[in-house]
Coordinates of C-alpha atoms in Angstrom, one line a residue:
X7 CA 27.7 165.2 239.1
X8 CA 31.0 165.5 240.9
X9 CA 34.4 165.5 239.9
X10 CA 37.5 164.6 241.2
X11 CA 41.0 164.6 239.9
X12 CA 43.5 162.3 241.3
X13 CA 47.4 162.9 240.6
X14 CA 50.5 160.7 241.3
X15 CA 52.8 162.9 243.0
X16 CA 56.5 163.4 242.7
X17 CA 58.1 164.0 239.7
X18 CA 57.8 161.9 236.4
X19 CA 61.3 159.6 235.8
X20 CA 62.8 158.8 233.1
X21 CA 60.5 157.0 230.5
X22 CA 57.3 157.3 232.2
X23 CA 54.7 160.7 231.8
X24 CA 52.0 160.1 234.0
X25 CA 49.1 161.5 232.0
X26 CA 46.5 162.9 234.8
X27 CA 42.5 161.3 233.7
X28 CA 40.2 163.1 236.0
X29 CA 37.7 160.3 237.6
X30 CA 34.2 160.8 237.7
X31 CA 31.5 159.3 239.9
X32 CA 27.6 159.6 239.7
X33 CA 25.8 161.0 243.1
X34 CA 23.0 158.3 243.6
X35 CA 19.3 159.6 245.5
X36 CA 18.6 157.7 248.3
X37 CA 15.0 156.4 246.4
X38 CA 16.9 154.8 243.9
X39 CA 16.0 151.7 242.3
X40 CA 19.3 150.0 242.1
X41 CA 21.5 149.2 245.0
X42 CA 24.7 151.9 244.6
X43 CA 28.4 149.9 244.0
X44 CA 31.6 151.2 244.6
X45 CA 33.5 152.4 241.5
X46 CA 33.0 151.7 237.9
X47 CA 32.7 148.5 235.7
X48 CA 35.9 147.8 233.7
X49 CA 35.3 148.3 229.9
X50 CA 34.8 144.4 228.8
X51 CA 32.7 142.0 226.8
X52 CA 33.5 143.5 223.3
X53 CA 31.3 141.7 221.1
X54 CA 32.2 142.5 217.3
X55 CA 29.1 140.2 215.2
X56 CA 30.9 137.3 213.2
X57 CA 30.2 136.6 209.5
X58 CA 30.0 140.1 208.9
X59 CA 32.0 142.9 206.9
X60 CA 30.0 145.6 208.5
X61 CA 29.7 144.1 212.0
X62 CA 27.6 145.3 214.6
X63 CA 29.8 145.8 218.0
X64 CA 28.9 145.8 221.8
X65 CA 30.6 145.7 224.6
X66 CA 29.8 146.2 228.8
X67 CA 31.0 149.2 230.6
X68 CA 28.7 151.7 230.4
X69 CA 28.8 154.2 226.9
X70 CA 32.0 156.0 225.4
X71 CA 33.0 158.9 224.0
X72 CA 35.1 157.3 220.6
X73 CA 35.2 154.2 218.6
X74 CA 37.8 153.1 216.5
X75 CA 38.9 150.8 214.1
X76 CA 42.1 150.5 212.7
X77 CA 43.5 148.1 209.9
X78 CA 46.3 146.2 211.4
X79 CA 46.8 145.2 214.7
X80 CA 47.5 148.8 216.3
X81 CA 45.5 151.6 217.6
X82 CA 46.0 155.1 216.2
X83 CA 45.0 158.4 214.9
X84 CA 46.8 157.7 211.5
X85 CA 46.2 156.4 207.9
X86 CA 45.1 153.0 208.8
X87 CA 42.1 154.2 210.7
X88 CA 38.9 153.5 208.4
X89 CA 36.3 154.3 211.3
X90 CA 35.9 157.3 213.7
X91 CA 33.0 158.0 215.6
X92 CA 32.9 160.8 218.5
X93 CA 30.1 162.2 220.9
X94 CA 30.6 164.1 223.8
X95 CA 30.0 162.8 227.4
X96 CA 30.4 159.0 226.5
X97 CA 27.5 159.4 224.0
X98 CA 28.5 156.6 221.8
X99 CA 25.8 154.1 222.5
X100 CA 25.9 150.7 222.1
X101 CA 25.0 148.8 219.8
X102 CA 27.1 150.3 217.0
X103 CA 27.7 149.2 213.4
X104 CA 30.3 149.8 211.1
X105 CA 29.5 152.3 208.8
X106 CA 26.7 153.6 210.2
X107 CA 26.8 156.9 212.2
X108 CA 24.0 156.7 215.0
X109 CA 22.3 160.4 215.8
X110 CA 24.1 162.7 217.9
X111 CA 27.2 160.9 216.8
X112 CA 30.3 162.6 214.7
X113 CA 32.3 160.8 212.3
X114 CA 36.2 161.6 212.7
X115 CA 37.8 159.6 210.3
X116 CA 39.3 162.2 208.0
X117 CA 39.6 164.9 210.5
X118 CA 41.8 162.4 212.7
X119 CA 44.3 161.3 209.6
X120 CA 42.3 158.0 208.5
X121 CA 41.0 157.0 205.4
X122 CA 37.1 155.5 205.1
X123 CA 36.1 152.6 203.9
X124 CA 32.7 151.2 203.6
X125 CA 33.3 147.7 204.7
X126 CA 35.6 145.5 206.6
X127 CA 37.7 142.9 203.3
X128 CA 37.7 139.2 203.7
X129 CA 41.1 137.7 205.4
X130 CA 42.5 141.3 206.4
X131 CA 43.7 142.2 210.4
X132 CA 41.6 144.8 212.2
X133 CA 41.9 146.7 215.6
X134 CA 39.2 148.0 217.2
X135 CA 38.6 150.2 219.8
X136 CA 36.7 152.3 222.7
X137 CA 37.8 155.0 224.5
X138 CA 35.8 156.9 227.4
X139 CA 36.2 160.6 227.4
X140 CA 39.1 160.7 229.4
X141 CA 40.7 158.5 227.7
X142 CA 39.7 160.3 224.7
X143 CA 41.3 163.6 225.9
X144 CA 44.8 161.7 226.6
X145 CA 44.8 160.4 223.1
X146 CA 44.7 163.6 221.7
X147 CA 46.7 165.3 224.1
X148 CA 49.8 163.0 222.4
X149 CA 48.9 162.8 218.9
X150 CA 50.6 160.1 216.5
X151 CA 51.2 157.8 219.9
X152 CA 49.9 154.2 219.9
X153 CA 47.9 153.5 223.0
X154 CA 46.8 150.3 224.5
X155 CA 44.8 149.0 227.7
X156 CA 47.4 148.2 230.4
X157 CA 45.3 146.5 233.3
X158 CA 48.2 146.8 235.5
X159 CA 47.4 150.1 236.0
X160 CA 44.9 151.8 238.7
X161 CA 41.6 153.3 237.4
X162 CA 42.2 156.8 236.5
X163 CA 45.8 156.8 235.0
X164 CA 47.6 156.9 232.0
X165 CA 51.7 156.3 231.6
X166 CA 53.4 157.2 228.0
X167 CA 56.1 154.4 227.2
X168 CA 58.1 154.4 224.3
X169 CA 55.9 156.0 222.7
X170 CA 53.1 154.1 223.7
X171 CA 50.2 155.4 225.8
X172 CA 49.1 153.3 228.1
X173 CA 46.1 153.2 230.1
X174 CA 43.6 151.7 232.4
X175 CA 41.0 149.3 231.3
X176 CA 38.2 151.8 232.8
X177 CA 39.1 153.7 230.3
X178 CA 40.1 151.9 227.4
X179 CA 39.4 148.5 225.6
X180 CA 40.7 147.2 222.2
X181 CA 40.5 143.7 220.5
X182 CA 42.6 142.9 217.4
X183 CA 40.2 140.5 215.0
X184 CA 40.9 139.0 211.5
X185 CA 37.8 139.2 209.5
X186 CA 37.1 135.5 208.6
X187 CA 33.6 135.5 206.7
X188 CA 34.7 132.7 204.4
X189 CA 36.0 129.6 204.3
X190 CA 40.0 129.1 203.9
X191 CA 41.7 126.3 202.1
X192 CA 44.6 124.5 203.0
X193 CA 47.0 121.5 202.7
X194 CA 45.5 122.3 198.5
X195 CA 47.6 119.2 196.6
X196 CA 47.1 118.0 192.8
X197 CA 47.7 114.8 191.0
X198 CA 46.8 112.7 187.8
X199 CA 47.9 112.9 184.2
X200 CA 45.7 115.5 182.6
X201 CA 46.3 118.8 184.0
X202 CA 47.8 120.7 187.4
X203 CA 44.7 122.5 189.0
X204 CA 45.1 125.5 191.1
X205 CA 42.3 126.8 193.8
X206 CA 42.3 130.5 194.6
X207 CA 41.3 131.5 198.6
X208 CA 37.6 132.5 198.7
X209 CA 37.4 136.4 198.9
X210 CA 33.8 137.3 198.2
X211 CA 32.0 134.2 198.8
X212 CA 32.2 130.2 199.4
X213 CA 32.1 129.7 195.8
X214 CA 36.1 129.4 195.1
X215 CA 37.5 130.0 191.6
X216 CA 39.6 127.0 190.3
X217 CA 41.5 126.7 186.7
X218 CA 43.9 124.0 185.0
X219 CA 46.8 123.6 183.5
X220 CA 47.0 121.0 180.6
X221 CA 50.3 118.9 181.0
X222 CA 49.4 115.6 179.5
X223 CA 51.5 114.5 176.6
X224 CA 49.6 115.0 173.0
X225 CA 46.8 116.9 174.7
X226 CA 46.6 120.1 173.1
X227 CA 42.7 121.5 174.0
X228 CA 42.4 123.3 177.2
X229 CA 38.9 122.8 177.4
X230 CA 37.5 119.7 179.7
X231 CA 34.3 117.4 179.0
X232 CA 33.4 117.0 182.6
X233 CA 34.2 118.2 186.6
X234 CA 33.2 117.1 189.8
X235 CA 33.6 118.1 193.5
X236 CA 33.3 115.1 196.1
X237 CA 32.9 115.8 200.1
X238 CA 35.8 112.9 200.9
X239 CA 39.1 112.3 200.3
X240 CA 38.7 110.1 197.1
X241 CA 36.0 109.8 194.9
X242 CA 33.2 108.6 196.6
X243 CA 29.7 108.6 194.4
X244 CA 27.2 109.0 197.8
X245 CA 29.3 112.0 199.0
X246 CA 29.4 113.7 195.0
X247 CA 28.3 117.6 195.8
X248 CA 28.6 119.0 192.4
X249 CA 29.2 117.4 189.1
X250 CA 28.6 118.1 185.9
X251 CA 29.0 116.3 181.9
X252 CA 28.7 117.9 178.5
X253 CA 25.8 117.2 177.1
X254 CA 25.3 116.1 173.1
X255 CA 22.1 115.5 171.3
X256 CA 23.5 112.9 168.3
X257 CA 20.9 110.4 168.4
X258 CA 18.4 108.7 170.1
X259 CA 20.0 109.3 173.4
X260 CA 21.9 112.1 174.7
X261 CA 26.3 111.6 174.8
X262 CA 28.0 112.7 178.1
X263 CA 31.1 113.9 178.3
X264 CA 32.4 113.2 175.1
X265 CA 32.5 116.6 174.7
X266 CA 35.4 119.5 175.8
X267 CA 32.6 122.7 176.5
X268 CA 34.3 123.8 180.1
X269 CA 37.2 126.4 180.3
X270 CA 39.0 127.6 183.0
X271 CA 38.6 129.5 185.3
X272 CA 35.6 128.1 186.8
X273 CA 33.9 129.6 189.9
X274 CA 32.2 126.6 192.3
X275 CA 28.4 126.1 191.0
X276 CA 29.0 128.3 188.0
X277 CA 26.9 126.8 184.3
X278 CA 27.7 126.1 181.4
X279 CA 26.7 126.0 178.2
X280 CA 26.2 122.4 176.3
X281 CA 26.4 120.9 179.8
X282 CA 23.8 118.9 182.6
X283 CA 24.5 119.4 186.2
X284 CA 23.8 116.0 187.2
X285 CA 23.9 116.9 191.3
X286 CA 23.9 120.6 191.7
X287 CA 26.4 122.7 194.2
X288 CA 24.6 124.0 197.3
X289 CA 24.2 126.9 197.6
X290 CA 25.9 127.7 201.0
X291 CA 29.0 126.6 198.9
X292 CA 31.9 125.2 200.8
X293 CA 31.8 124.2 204.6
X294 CA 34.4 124.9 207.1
X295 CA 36.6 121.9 208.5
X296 CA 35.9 119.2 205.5
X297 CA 38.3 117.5 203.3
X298 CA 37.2 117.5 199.4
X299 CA 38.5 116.1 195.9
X300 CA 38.0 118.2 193.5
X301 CA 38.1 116.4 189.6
X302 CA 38.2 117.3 185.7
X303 CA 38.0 115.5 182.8
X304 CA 38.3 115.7 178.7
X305 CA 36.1 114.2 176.3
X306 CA 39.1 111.2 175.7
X307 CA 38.4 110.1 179.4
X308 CA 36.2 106.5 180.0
X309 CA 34.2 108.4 182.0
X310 CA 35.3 105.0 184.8
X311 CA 38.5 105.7 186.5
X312 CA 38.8 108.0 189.4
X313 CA 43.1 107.2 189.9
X314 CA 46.1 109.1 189.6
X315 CA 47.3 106.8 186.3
X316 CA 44.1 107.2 184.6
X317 CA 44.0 109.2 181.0
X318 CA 42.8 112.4 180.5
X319 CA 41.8 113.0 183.9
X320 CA 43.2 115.3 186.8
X321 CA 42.0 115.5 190.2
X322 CA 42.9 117.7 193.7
X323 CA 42.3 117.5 197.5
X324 CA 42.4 120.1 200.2
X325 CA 40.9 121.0 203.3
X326 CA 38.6 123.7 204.9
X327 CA 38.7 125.7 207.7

């Protein structure tokens, strides 16, 4: 393997420290398989696995010495690192996943300033990160200095700029990502008589959490009789995907919804007690880019009107996305 370093001459001005990152190129037998190419791939492709809060990450360019990740949308060697690996001789393989520390590999989290964590958190900003072993050294030659990959500069270089270290996309490859495993809700607005509902964001899964206010003159139980989630923008029987009635044994037939059983909150597809499900919530929960209406009733509803003016009744709409 041979080895050549490469410095700008003249003398630094002002601003700009040119950080010398020695180059390194493989000799190549005559007999070998592959036809040789002239300098190295750019680090690219960086695949980080959607859906995920321990995502497994790829990327094209050949193995590196550290990978990083960062909450935020900055790289550094501080306390918002939660994920340090480091092997000598670009010997960080891909595939990697977060949170698992391949063989051969170091873990640098604490050593390097950061804090752990097990797992990425729903609706939170994240940076993450490769550096070859160059690259590597330059990072910790300025310690506490943001870095970046500048593609205006030539393979094999690295300027510091207020404060920021900047270098070649050879060497260096970030991708800022906000972890988006659920659904998020928007444009959430509530009408009728009965109540004001409220829909929290999903955080765990695509089963939202959704309570009620009671605001309807001479109502003074805050329980409700009956609920319902529709896949429209009104209520629309053929598109119900979750509904549910208290459920009374006082004669020959069962009473439904005559009956206040439900308080809040309620988590999407939760049971009840004293209740039938009478279409049951999938279990994928929400989808991404629909618009739903979202009811609730109490036992002094007529169990027939669906509108803003009717009694005892309360209902929401809001979109996914």
């Amino acid at each position: 393997m041979a080895s050549k370093i490469f410095s700008l001459g003249g003398k630094p001005s002002g601003r700009d420290l040119v950080v010398l990152i020695g180059l390194f190129f493989a000799c190549r037998k005559n007999d070998a398989p592959l036809a040789p190419y002239a300098g190295r791939p750019e680090l690219s492709g960086f695949q980080i696995e959607a859906g995920s809060f321990a995502p497994k990450m790829t990327w094209i360019g050949g193995y590196v010495s550290a990978l990083g990740v960062n909450r935020g949308s900055r790289a550094a060697l501080d306390s918002t690192l939660i994920w340090l690996i480091h092997a000598q001789g670009d010997g960080v393989r891909f595939p990697v996943q977060f949170g698992t520390l391949p063989a051969g590999v170091e873990d640098l989290t604490l050593s390097s300033g950061g804090i752990p964590e097990d797992s990425l958190t729903e609706d939170n900003p994240y940076t993450f990160w490769l550096l070859k072993e160059t690259a590597w050294e330059a990072v910790l030659q300025n310690p506490g200095k943001d870095w970046l990959a500048d593609p205006q500069l030539p393979e094999g270089t690295a300027v510091l700029r207020d404060d920021t270290l900047h270098m070649d996309p050879y060497q260096c490859l970030m991708q800022n990502r906000m972890l988006d495993v659920y659904v998020n809700i928007r444009d959430f607005k509530t009408f009728g008589r009965l109540a004001i509902l409220q829909l929290g964001e999903p955080k765990t899964s695509n089963h939202p959490v959704f309570s009620w206010t009671i605001q309807q003159a001479g109502v003074t139980d805050t329980l409700v009789a009956a609920l319902g989630l529709v896949k429209a923008d009104s209520y629309k029987p053929d598109k119900l995907v979750w509904e549910v009635w208290s459920e009374e044994q006082t004669g020959a037939a069962p009473v439904y919804g005559k009956k206040n059983v439900i308080s809040a909150p309620v988590r999407f597809g939760q049971t009840f007690p004293e209740t039938r499900a009478f279409t049951e919530y999938p279990e994928q929960g929400l989808e991404r880019n629909k618009t739903y209406y979202l009811w609730i009733a109490s036992s002094g509803w007529d169990g027939l009107k669906h509108s803003r003016a009717a009694n005892f009744y309360a209902y929401a709409s809001f979109n996914t996305w």
